[in-house]
mmCIF file with all atom_site columns, C-alpha atoms in Angstrom:
data_model
loop_
_atom_site.group_PDB
_atom_site.id
_atom_site.type_symbol
_atom_site.label_atom_id
_atom_site.label_alt_id
_atom_site.label_comp_id
_atom_site.label_asym_id
_atom_site.label_entity_id
_atom_site.label_seq_id
_atom_site.pdbx_PDB_ins_code
_atom_site.Cartn_x
_atom_site.Cartn_y
_atom_site.Cartn_z
_atom_site.occupancy
_atom_site.B_iso_or_equiv
_atom_site.pdbx_formal_charge
_atom_site.auth_seq_id
_atom_site.auth_comp_id
_atom_site.auth_asym_id
_atom_site.auth_atom_id
_atom_site.pdbx_PDB_model_num
ATOM 1  C CA . MET A 1 1  ? -10.155 -3.558 -12.036 1.00 63.00 ? 1  MET A CA 1
ATOM 2  C CA . ALA A 1 2  ? -11.628 -5.391 -9.053  1.00 86.00 ? 2  ALA A CA 1
ATOM 3  C CA . ILE A 1 3  ? -9.474  -4.497 -6.047  1.00 89.00 ? 3  ILE A CA 1
ATOM 4  C CA . LYS A 1 4  ? -9.276  -6.881 -3.104  1.00 91.00 ? 4  LYS A CA 1
ATOM 5  C CA . GLU A 1 5  ? -7.306  -7.181 0.139   1.00 92.00 ? 5  GLU A CA 1
ATOM 6  C CA . GLY A 1 6  ? -3.676  -8.120 -0.377  1.00 91.00 ? 6  GLY A CA 1
ATOM 7  C CA . ASP A 1 7  ? -3.430  -6.695 -3.923  1.00 93.00 ? 7  ASP A CA 1
ATOM 8  C CA . SER A 1 8  ? -0.328  -4.730 -4.911  1.00 94.00 ? 8  SER A CA 1
ATOM 9  C CA . VAL A 1 9  ? -1.280  -1.304 -6.270  1.00 95.00 ? 9  VAL A CA 1
ATOM 10 C CA . THR A 1 10 ? 0.148   2.099  -7.129  1.00 95.00 ? 10 THR A CA 1
ATOM 11 C CA . ASN A 1 11 ? -1.489  5.504  -6.828  1.00 95.00 ? 11 ASN A CA 1
ATOM 12 C CA . THR A 1 12 ? -1.652  6.974  -10.338 1.00 95.00 ? 12 THR A CA 1
ATOM 13 C CA . LYS A 1 13 ? -1.806  10.515 -8.888  1.00 96.00 ? 13 LYS A CA 1
ATOM 14 C CA . CYS A 1 14 ? 1.288   9.949  -6.668  1.00 94.00 ? 14 CYS A CA 1
ATOM 15 C CA . PRO A 1 15 ? 3.464   7.261  -8.308  1.00 93.00 ? 15 PRO A CA 1
ATOM 16 C CA . HIS A 1 16 ? 6.461   8.346  -6.191  1.00 94.00 ? 16 HIS A CA 1
ATOM 17 C CA . TRP A 1 17 ? 4.737   6.645  -3.221  1.00 93.00 ? 17 TRP A CA 1
ATOM 18 C CA . GLY A 1 18 ? 5.740   3.333  -4.792  1.00 92.00 ? 18 GLY A CA 1
ATOM 19 C CA . THR A 1 19 ? 3.845   0.071  -4.505  1.00 93.00 ? 19 THR A CA 1
ATOM 20 C CA . GLY A 1 20 ? 1.362   -0.388 -1.689  1.00 94.00 ? 20 GLY A CA 1
ATOM 21 C CA . VAL A 1 21 ? -0.691  -3.262 -0.343  1.00 94.00 ? 21 VAL A CA 1
ATOM 22 C CA . VAL A 1 22 ? -4.483  -3.086 -0.078  1.00 94.00 ? 22 VAL A CA 1
ATOM 23 C CA . LEU A 1 23 ? -5.542  -3.412 3.574   1.00 94.00 ? 23 LEU A CA 1
ATOM 24 C CA . SER A 1 24 ? -9.300  -3.098 3.113   1.00 95.00 ? 24 SER A CA 1
ATOM 25 C CA . VAL A 1 25 ? -11.999 -2.219 0.611   1.00 95.00 ? 25 VAL A CA 1
ATOM 26 C CA . SER A 1 26 ? -15.182 -0.564 1.816   1.00 91.00 ? 26 SER A CA 1
ATOM 27 C CA . GLY A 1 27 ? -17.738 1.111  -0.400  1.00 84.00 ? 27 GLY A CA 1
ATOM 28 C CA . ALA A 1 28 ? -16.180 3.978  -2.321  1.00 90.00 ? 28 ALA A CA 1
ATOM 29 C CA . SER A 1 29 ? -12.756 3.848  -0.648  1.00 95.00 ? 29 SER A CA 1
ATOM 30 C CA . VAL A 1 30 ? -9.748  1.580  -0.385  1.00 96.00 ? 30 VAL A CA 1
ATOM 31 C CA . GLU A 1 31 ? -7.209  1.620  2.447   1.00 96.00 ? 31 GLU A CA 1
ATOM 32 C CA . VAL A 1 32 ? -3.678  1.091  1.148   1.00 95.00 ? 32 VAL A CA 1
ATOM 33 C CA . ARG A 1 33 ? -0.417  1.008  3.123   1.00 94.00 ? 33 ARG A CA 1
ATOM 34 C CA . PHE A 1 34 ? 2.647   2.417  1.387   1.00 92.00 ? 34 PHE A CA 1
ATOM 35 C CA . GLN A 1 35 ? 6.099   1.844  2.877   1.00 85.00 ? 35 GLN A CA 1
ATOM 36 C CA . GLU A 1 36 ? 7.187   5.487  2.720   1.00 84.00 ? 36 GLU A CA 1
ATOM 37 C CA . VAL A 1 37 ? 3.951   7.374  3.477   1.00 93.00 ? 37 VAL A CA 1
ATOM 38 C CA . GLY A 1 38 ? 1.933   4.917  5.574   1.00 92.00 ? 38 GLY A CA 1
ATOM 39 C CA . ALA A 1 39 ? -1.745  4.058  5.275   1.00 94.00 ? 39 ALA A CA 1
ATOM 40 C CA . LYS A 1 40 ? -3.953  6.137  3.000   1.00 96.00 ? 40 LYS A CA 1
ATOM 41 C CA . ARG A 1 41 ? -7.682  5.950  2.241   1.00 96.00 ? 41 ARG A CA 1
ATOM 42 C CA . LEU A 1 42 ? -8.133  6.448  -1.513  1.00 96.00 ? 42 LEU A CA 1
ATOM 43 C CA . ARG A 1 43 ? -10.762 6.273  -4.236  1.00 95.00 ? 43 ARG A CA 1
ATOM 44 C CA . PRO A 1 44 ? -10.414 3.074  -6.294  1.00 94.00 ? 44 PRO A CA 1
ATOM 45 C CA . GLU A 1 45 ? -10.235 5.026  -9.571  1.00 94.00 ? 45 GLU A CA 1
ATOM 46 C CA . VAL A 1 46 ? -6.810  6.473  -8.646  1.00 95.00 ? 46 VAL A CA 1
ATOM 47 C CA . LEU A 1 47 ? -5.333  2.983  -8.114  1.00 95.00 ? 47 LEU A CA 1
ATOM 48 C CA . ALA A 1 48 ? -3.671  0.761  -10.691 1.00 94.00 ? 48 ALA A CA 1
ATOM 49 C CA . ALA A 1 49 ? -2.558  -2.852 -10.325 1.00 92.00 ? 49 ALA A CA 1
ATOM 50 C CA . SER A 1 50 ? 1.178   -3.234 -9.845  1.00 89.00 ? 50 SER A CA 1
ATOM 51 C CA . SER A 1 51 ? 3.288   -6.118 -11.109 1.00 86.00 ? 51 SER A CA 1
ATOM 52 C CA . GLU A 1 52 ? 5.761   -5.307 -8.325  1.00 85.00 ? 52 GLU A CA 1
ATOM 53 C CA . ALA A 1 53 ? 5.218   -7.060 -5.013  1.00 83.00 ? 53 ALA A CA 1
ATOM 54 C CA . ALA A 1 54 ? 4.122   -4.740 -2.228  1.00 75.00 ? 54 ALA A CA 1
ATOM 55 C CA . PRO A 1 55 ? 6.058   -4.799 1.025   1.00 73.00 ? 55 PRO A CA 1
ATOM 56 C CA . THR A 1 56 ? 4.582   -6.973 3.757   1.00 73.00 ? 56 THR A CA 1
ATOM 57 C CA . PHE A 1 57 ? 3.842   -5.548 7.178   1.00 68.00 ? 57 PHE A CA 1
ATOM 58 C CA . GLU A 1 58 ? 3.836   -7.152 10.610  1.00 63.00 ? 58 GLU A CA 1
ATOM 59 C CA . LYS A 1 59 ? 0.373   -5.836 11.494  1.00 58.00 ? 59 LYS A CA 1
ATOM 60 C CA . LYS A 1 60 ? -2.229  -3.255 10.573  1.00 54.00 ? 60 LYS A CA 1
ATOM 61 C CA . GLY A 1 61 ? -2.181  0.060  12.371  1.00 54.00 ? 61 GLY A CA 1
ATOM 62 C CA . ALA A 1 62 ? -0.452  3.376  12.507  1.00 49.00 ? 62 ALA A CA 1
ATOM 63 C CA . LYS A 1 63 ? 2.738   1.949  13.985  1.00 48.00 ? 63 LYS A CA 1
ATOM 64 C CA . ALA A 1 64 ? 3.068   -1.110 11.743  1.00 48.00 ? 64 ALA A CA 1
ATOM 65 C CA . ARG A 1 65 ? 6.611   -1.637 10.549  1.00 48.00 ? 65 ARG A CA 1
ATOM 66 C CA . SER A 1 66 ? 7.638   -2.988 7.186   1.00 48.00 ? 66 SER A CA 1
ATOM 67 C CA . ARG A 1 67 ? 9.172   -6.456 7.125   1.00 49.00 ? 67 ARG A CA 1
ATOM 68 C CA . VAL A 1 68 ? 11.299  -5.537 4.080   1.00 46.00 ? 68 VAL A CA 1
ATOM 69 C CA . ARG A 1 69 ? 14.969  -5.872 5.012   1.00 44.00 ? 69 ARG A CA 1
ATOM 70 C CA . ALA A 1 70 ? 17.838  -3.937 3.533   1.00 44.00 ? 70 ALA A CA 1
ATOM 71 C CA . THR A 1 71 ? 20.530  -5.966 1.836   1.00 45.00 ? 71 THR A CA 1
ATOM 72 C CA . LYS A 1 72 ? 24.231  -5.191 1.985   1.00 47.00 ? 72 LYS A CA 1
ATOM 73 C CA . SER A 1 73 ? 25.936  -4.255 -1.267  1.00 43.00 ? 73 SER A CA 1
#
């Protein structure tokens, strides 16, 4: 799997993190932002493509907030 910025992925070792969006790919690591646990630097071999859309974020950085909005039931 060729991973690139903007891809939706899941961590096969921690699937409970949900779907994340790839922020950057550099050498032997990939930076992915997950809505619940934030940005993580991971090895590409632990990532799998996700058919689910990853949440979008306003900006990169430690304090970036998700733009996913809750809907009323």
